[in-house]
Amino acid sequence: MKMLALNRVGKTYPNGVRALDAVTLGVEPGEIVAVIGGSGCGKSTLLRAISGLDTPTQGSVLLDGTAITTPHEKIGIIFQEPRLLPWLSVADNVGFGIEGRPKAERAERIAHALDRVGLSQKAKVWPRELSGGQAQRVAIARALVPRPQVLLLDEPFSALDAFTRVDLQDHLLNLWAEFKPTLVLVTHDVEEAIALADRIVVMRPHPGRIADEIEIDLSRPRDRQSAAFDFAKRRVMTALDRSLDRAIGAEHAGQKAAQGAAMWW
């Protein structure tokens, strides 16, 4: 049995929109899975179902055999915006989820997490004094300090510039390597998915369902300029193109592939 298991998960909203249809997925402990796909494929709905923030209308989400129907202490989540509490210092934001731990342990965990994301010198400042990238680093540290079994990431770097995104991806992997929680990442960025994930799940839209799964068998740290990375990128782009164009004729395949590539680069 997989540590995290989705069994034919479906979601139909009260307005009749069917966001997910029969999504079945198993995730191993410590695995990093990226979920990508076109608009309307239910990526964020899927993440909310795993988190317990949104209940599926069909199927089930199981963590170690236990059904997830509400937010769970073993599942953390990072959103696109850092969502730091403005009335707390950076250190207190990081330690927000471990307030019940002994004072010395809490202080040690906070200091260690801030050191790992390169923000030890910012421990006492207010969130408003941080750049966007620094704020998201605090959000990553805050999510990992409670040591969740599963960490969900909903396009956490999409609002940042390209250089900052790459920097934060490295910080995320640095923190992940210590305790290796299971990560499920929703992203529109193909390179980000390949840089981070062990497996990429490609979703098909209207309603959202799995179109393809691609193993990324590259050692870390991954060289984005390597031929192997480029080959993986081409595989993912091909799968995305197929997921977005279900009924293209052979005579238009080349043209559609080029359009799909332009959309995703």
CSV table of C-alpha atoms in Angstrom, one decimal:
chain,number,residue,atom,x,y,z
A,1,MET,CA,0.0,0.0,0.0
A,2,LYS,CA,1.3,3.5,-0.9
A,3,MET,CA,1.9,6.0,1.9
A,4,LEU,CA,-0.4,8.5,0.1
A,5,ALA,CA,-3.1,7.0,-2.1
A,6,LEU,CA,-5.8,8.6,-4.2
A,7,ASN,CA,-8.5,6.1,-5.2
A,8,ARG,CA,-10.7,7.2,-8.1
A,9,VAL,CA,-11.0,10.8,-6.7
A,10,GLY,CA,-13.7,12.9,-8.4
A,11,LYS,CA,-15.0,16.4,-7.6
A,12,THR,CA,-18.1,18.0,-8.9
A,13,TYR,CA,-18.9,21.5,-7.6
A,14,PRO,CA,-22.4,22.6,-6.7
A,15,ASN,CA,-22.7,24.6,-10.0
A,16,GLY,CA,-22.3,21.4,-11.9
A,17,VAL,CA,-18.7,21.8,-13.0
A,18,ARG,CA,-16.8,18.5,-12.8
A,19,ALA,CA,-13.2,19.4,-11.8
A,20,LEU,CA,-11.8,15.9,-11.3
A,21,ASP,CA,-12.8,12.5,-12.6
A,22,ALA,CA,-11.5,9.1,-11.3
A,23,VAL,CA,-8.0,10.3,-10.4
A,24,THR,CA,-6.0,7.3,-9.0
A,25,LEU,CA,-2.5,8.0,-7.8
A,26,GLY,CA,-0.1,6.4,-5.3
A,27,VAL,CA,2.9,8.2,-3.8
A,28,GLU,CA,5.8,6.6,-2.0
A,29,PRO,CA,7.4,8.0,1.3
A,30,GLY,CA,9.9,10.7,0.4
A,31,GLU,CA,8.9,10.9,-3.3
A,32,ILE,CA,8.6,14.2,-5.1
A,33,VAL,CA,5.7,14.3,-7.5
A,34,ALA,CA,5.0,17.3,-9.8
A,35,VAL,CA,1.5,17.7,-11.2
A,36,ILE,CA,1.3,19.8,-14.4
A,37,GLY,CA,-1.4,20.4,-17.1
A,38,GLY,CA,-3.4,22.9,-19.0
A,39,SER,CA,-5.9,25.3,-17.5
A,40,GLY,CA,-9.0,23.6,-16.2
A,41,CYS,CA,-7.3,20.2,-15.5
A,42,GLY,CA,-8.0,20.4,-11.7
A,43,LYS,CA,-4.5,20.7,-10.4
A,44,SER,CA,-5.3,22.9,-7.5
A,45,THR,CA,-8.6,21.0,-6.8
A,46,LEU,CA,-6.5,17.9,-6.5
A,47,LEU,CA,-4.1,19.5,-4.1
A,48,ARG,CA,-7.0,20.8,-1.9
A,49,ALA,CA,-8.5,17.3,-1.9
A,50,ILE,CA,-5.2,15.8,-0.6
A,51,SER,CA,-4.8,18.6,2.0
A,52,GLY,CA,-8.3,18.0,3.4
A,53,LEU,CA,-9.4,21.5,2.6
A,54,ASP,CA,-11.9,20.2,0.0
A,55,THR,CA,-13.8,16.9,0.2
A,56,PRO,CA,-14.0,14.8,-2.9
A,57,THR,CA,-17.5,14.0,-4.1
A,58,GLN,CA,-16.3,10.6,-5.3
A,59,GLY,CA,-13.4,8.3,-4.2
A,60,SER,CA,-11.0,8.8,-1.3
A,61,VAL,CA,-7.7,10.2,-0.3
A,62,LEU,CA,-5.8,8.0,2.2
A,63,LEU,CA,-2.6,8.7,4.2
A,64,ASP,CA,-1.2,5.5,5.7
A,65,GLY,CA,-4.6,3.9,5.2
A,66,THR,CA,-6.5,6.7,7.0
A,67,ALA,CA,-9.1,8.7,5.0
A,68,ILE,CA,-8.3,12.5,4.7
A,69,THR,CA,-11.5,14.5,5.0
A,70,THR,CA,-10.3,17.5,6.9
A,71,PRO,CA,-6.9,19.3,7.3
A,72,HIS,CA,-4.4,16.9,8.9
A,73,GLU,CA,-1.4,17.6,11.2
A,74,LYS,CA,0.8,15.3,9.0
A,75,ILE,CA,0.1,17.3,5.8
A,76,GLY,CA,1.6,20.8,5.3
A,77,ILE,CA,0.9,23.2,2.4
A,78,ILE,CA,2.7,26.1,0.8
A,79,PHE,CA,0.6,28.5,-1.4
A,80,GLN,CA,1.6,30.8,-4.2
A,81,GLU,CA,1.6,33.7,-1.7
A,82,PRO,CA,3.7,33.3,1.5
A,83,ARG,CA,0.8,34.2,3.7
A,84,LEU,CA,3.0,35.2,6.6
A,85,LEU,CA,1.4,36.7,9.7
A,86,PRO,CA,2.3,40.4,9.7
A,87,TRP,CA,2.2,40.8,13.4
A,88,LEU,CA,4.8,38.1,14.1
A,89,SER,CA,8.5,38.3,13.5
A,90,VAL,CA,10.1,36.0,10.9
A,91,ALA,CA,11.3,33.6,13.7
A,92,ASP,CA,7.8,33.5,15.2
A,93,ASN,CA,6.3,32.9,11.8
A,94,VAL,CA,8.6,29.9,11.3
A,95,GLY,CA,7.8,28.5,14.7
A,96,PHE,CA,4.0,29.1,14.4
A,97,GLY,CA,3.2,25.4,13.8
A,98,ILE,CA,5.3,24.1,16.7
A,99,GLU,CA,4.1,26.3,19.5
A,100,GLY,CA,3.4,23.3,21.7
A,101,ARG,CA,7.0,22.0,21.6
A,102,PRO,CA,9.4,22.7,24.5
A,103,LYS,CA,10.9,26.2,24.3
A,104,ALA,CA,14.5,25.0,23.7
A,105,GLU,CA,13.5,22.6,21.0
A,106,ARG,CA,11.4,25.2,19.3
A,107,ALA,CA,14.2,27.7,19.3
A,108,GLU,CA,16.6,25.2,17.9
A,109,ARG,CA,14.3,24.1,15.1
A,110,ILE,CA,13.6,27.7,14.2
A,111,ALA,CA,17.2,28.7,14.1
A,112,HIS,CA,18.2,25.6,12.1
A,113,ALA,CA,15.4,26.1,9.5
A,114,LEU,CA,16.3,29.8,9.1
A,115,ASP,CA,20.0,28.8,8.6
A,116,ARG,CA,19.1,26.3,6.0
A,117,VAL,CA,17.2,28.9,3.9
A,118,GLY,CA,19.9,31.6,4.5
A,119,LEU,CA,17.8,33.9,6.6
A,120,SER,CA,19.4,33.6,10.1
A,121,GLN,CA,20.1,37.4,10.1
A,122,LYS,CA,16.4,38.1,9.4
A,123,ALA,CA,15.0,36.2,12.5
A,124,LYS,CA,13.8,39.4,14.3
A,125,VAL,CA,12.5,41.4,11.4
A,126,TRP,CA,8.9,41.8,10.3
A,127,PRO,CA,7.5,40.2,7.2
A,128,ARG,CA,7.0,43.6,5.5
A,129,GLU,CA,10.8,44.1,5.5
A,130,LEU,CA,11.4,41.0,3.4
A,131,SER,CA,11.6,40.7,-0.4
A,132,GLY,CA,9.2,38.3,-2.2
A,133,GLY,CA,11.8,35.6,-2.4
A,134,GLN,CA,12.8,36.0,1.2
A,135,ALA,CA,9.1,35.8,2.3
A,136,GLN,CA,8.6,32.6,0.4
A,137,ARG,CA,11.8,31.1,1.9
A,138,VAL,CA,10.2,31.8,5.3
A,139,ALA,CA,7.0,30.1,4.2
A,140,ILE,CA,9.0,27.0,3.1
A,141,ALA,CA,10.8,26.9,6.5
A,142,ARG,CA,7.5,27.3,8.4
A,143,ALA,CA,5.9,24.5,6.5
A,144,LEU,CA,8.8,22.1,7.1
A,145,VAL,CA,9.6,22.9,10.7
A,146,PRO,CA,6.7,20.7,12.0
A,147,ARG,CA,8.2,17.9,9.9
A,148,PRO,CA,5.1,16.9,8.1
A,149,GLN,CA,4.9,13.5,6.3
A,150,VAL,CA,3.5,15.2,3.2
A,151,LEU,CA,4.1,18.7,2.0
A,152,LEU,CA,1.9,20.2,-0.8
A,153,LEU,CA,3.1,23.1,-2.9
A,154,ASP,CA,0.6,25.0,-5.0
A,155,GLU,CA,2.7,26.9,-7.6
A,156,PRO,CA,4.8,28.4,-4.7
A,157,PHE,CA,7.4,30.1,-7.0
A,158,SER,CA,5.2,31.3,-9.9
A,159,ALA,CA,5.0,35.0,-8.8
A,160,LEU,CA,8.8,35.3,-8.6
A,161,ASP,CA,11.5,36.1,-11.2
A,162,ALA,CA,13.4,33.3,-12.9
A,163,PHE,CA,16.6,33.7,-10.9
A,164,THR,CA,14.7,33.8,-7.5
A,165,ARG,CA,12.7,30.7,-8.6
A,166,VAL,CA,15.8,28.7,-9.2
A,167,ASP,CA,17.3,29.8,-5.9
A,168,LEU,CA,14.2,28.8,-4.0
A,169,GLN,CA,14.0,25.4,-5.7
A,170,ASP,CA,17.5,24.8,-4.4
A,171,HIS,CA,16.5,25.9,-0.9
A,172,LEU,CA,13.5,23.6,-1.0
A,173,LEU,CA,15.6,20.6,-2.0
A,174,ASN,CA,18.1,21.5,0.7
A,175,LEU,CA,15.4,21.4,3.4
A,176,TRP,CA,13.7,18.3,1.9
A,177,ALA,CA,16.9,16.3,1.9
A,178,GLU,CA,17.1,16.4,5.7
A,179,PHE,CA,13.9,14.6,6.5
A,180,LYS,CA,12.6,13.7,3.1
A,181,PRO,CA,8.9,14.2,3.4
A,182,THR,CA,6.7,13.4,0.5
A,183,LEU,CA,6.3,16.4,-1.8
A,184,VAL,CA,3.4,17.0,-4.2
A,185,LEU,CA,4.0,20.1,-6.3
A,186,VAL,CA,1.6,21.8,-8.7
A,187,THR,CA,3.4,23.9,-11.3
A,188,HIS,CA,3.1,25.4,-14.7
A,189,ASP,CA,6.8,25.4,-15.1
A,190,VAL,CA,8.1,22.4,-17.0
A,191,GLU,CA,11.8,23.0,-16.1
A,192,GLU,CA,10.8,23.4,-12.4
A,193,ALA,CA,9.0,20.1,-12.5
A,194,ILE,CA,12.0,18.3,-14.0
A,195,ALA,CA,14.5,20.0,-11.7
A,196,LEU,CA,12.5,18.9,-8.6
A,197,ALA,CA,10.5,15.8,-9.2
A,198,ASP,CA,11.0,12.1,-9.2
A,199,ARG,CA,7.8,11.7,-11.2
A,200,ILE,CA,5.7,14.1,-13.3
A,201,VAL,CA,1.9,13.6,-13.5
A,202,VAL,CA,0.4,15.2,-16.6
A,203,MET,CA,-3.3,16.1,-16.3
A,204,ARG,CA,-5.9,16.3,-19.0
A,205,PRO,CA,-8.6,19.0,-18.7
A,206,HIS,CA,-12.4,19.2,-18.6
A,207,PRO,CA,-12.7,17.2,-16.4
A,208,GLY,CA,-9.3,16.8,-14.8
A,209,ARG,CA,-7.8,13.3,-15.0
A,210,ILE,CA,-4.4,11.8,-15.4
A,211,ALA,CA,-3.1,11.7,-19.0
A,212,ASP,CA,0.4,10.4,-18.4
A,213,GLU,CA,3.1,9.8,-15.8
A,214,ILE,CA,6.8,10.3,-16.5
A,215,GLU,CA,9.6,9.1,-14.3
A,216,ILE,CA,12.5,11.6,-14.1
A,217,ASP,CA,15.6,9.3,-13.5
A,218,LEU,CA,18.2,12.1,-13.1
A,219,SER,CA,20.6,12.3,-10.2
A,220,ARG,CA,20.6,15.4,-8.0
A,221,PRO,CA,21.7,18.2,-8.2
A,222,ARG,CA,20.3,18.3,-11.8
A,223,ASP,CA,22.1,20.1,-14.6
A,224,ARG,CA,19.6,22.1,-16.5
A,225,GLN,CA,22.0,22.5,-19.4
A,226,SER,CA,22.6,18.8,-19.9
A,227,ALA,CA,21.4,16.6,-22.7
A,228,ALA,CA,19.5,14.3,-20.3
A,229,PHE,CA,17.6,17.3,-18.8
A,230,ASP,CA,16.7,18.5,-22.3
A,231,PHE,CA,15.6,15.0,-23.3
A,232,ALA,CA,13.3,14.8,-20.2
A,233,LYS,CA,11.9,18.3,-21.1
A,234,ARG,CA,11.0,17.1,-24.6
A,235,ARG,CA,9.2,14.0,-23.2
A,236,VAL,CA,7.2,16.2,-20.8
A,237,MET,CA,6.4,18.7,-23.6
A,238,THR,CA,5.2,15.9,-25.8
A,239,ALA,CA,2.9,14.5,-23.1
A,240,LEU,CA,1.5,18.0,-22.4
A,241,ASP,CA,0.8,18.5,-26.1
A,242,ARG,CA,-1.1,15.2,-26.2
A,243,SER,CA,-3.1,16.1,-23.1
A,244,LEU,CA,-4.2,19.5,-24.6
A,245,ASP,CA,-5.0,18.2,-28.1
A,246,ARG,CA,-6.9,15.0,-27.8
A,247,ALA,CA,-8.2,14.8,-31.3
A,248,ILE,CA,-5.5,16.3,-33.5
A,249,GLY,CA,-5.0,14.8,-36.9
A,250,ALA,CA,-1.7,13.5,-38.1
A,251,GLU,CA,-1.5,16.2,-40.7
A,252,HIS,CA,-1.6,18.9,-38.0
A,253,ALA,CA,0.5,17.2,-35.4
A,254,GLY,CA,3.7,19.1,-36.1
A,255,GLN,CA,2.0,22.4,-36.1
A,256,LYS,CA,0.1,21.7,-32.8
A,257,ALA,CA,3.3,20.4,-31.1
A,258,ALA,CA,5.0,23.7,-31.9
A,259,GLN,CA,2.1,25.7,-30.5
A,260,GLY,CA,2.1,23.6,-27.4
A,261,ALA,CA,5.8,24.1,-26.9
A,262,ALA,CA,5.4,27.9,-27.2
A,263,MET,CA,2.7,27.8,-24.6
A,264,TRP,CA,4.8,25.9,-22.0
A,265,TRP,CA,8.3,27.4,-22.5
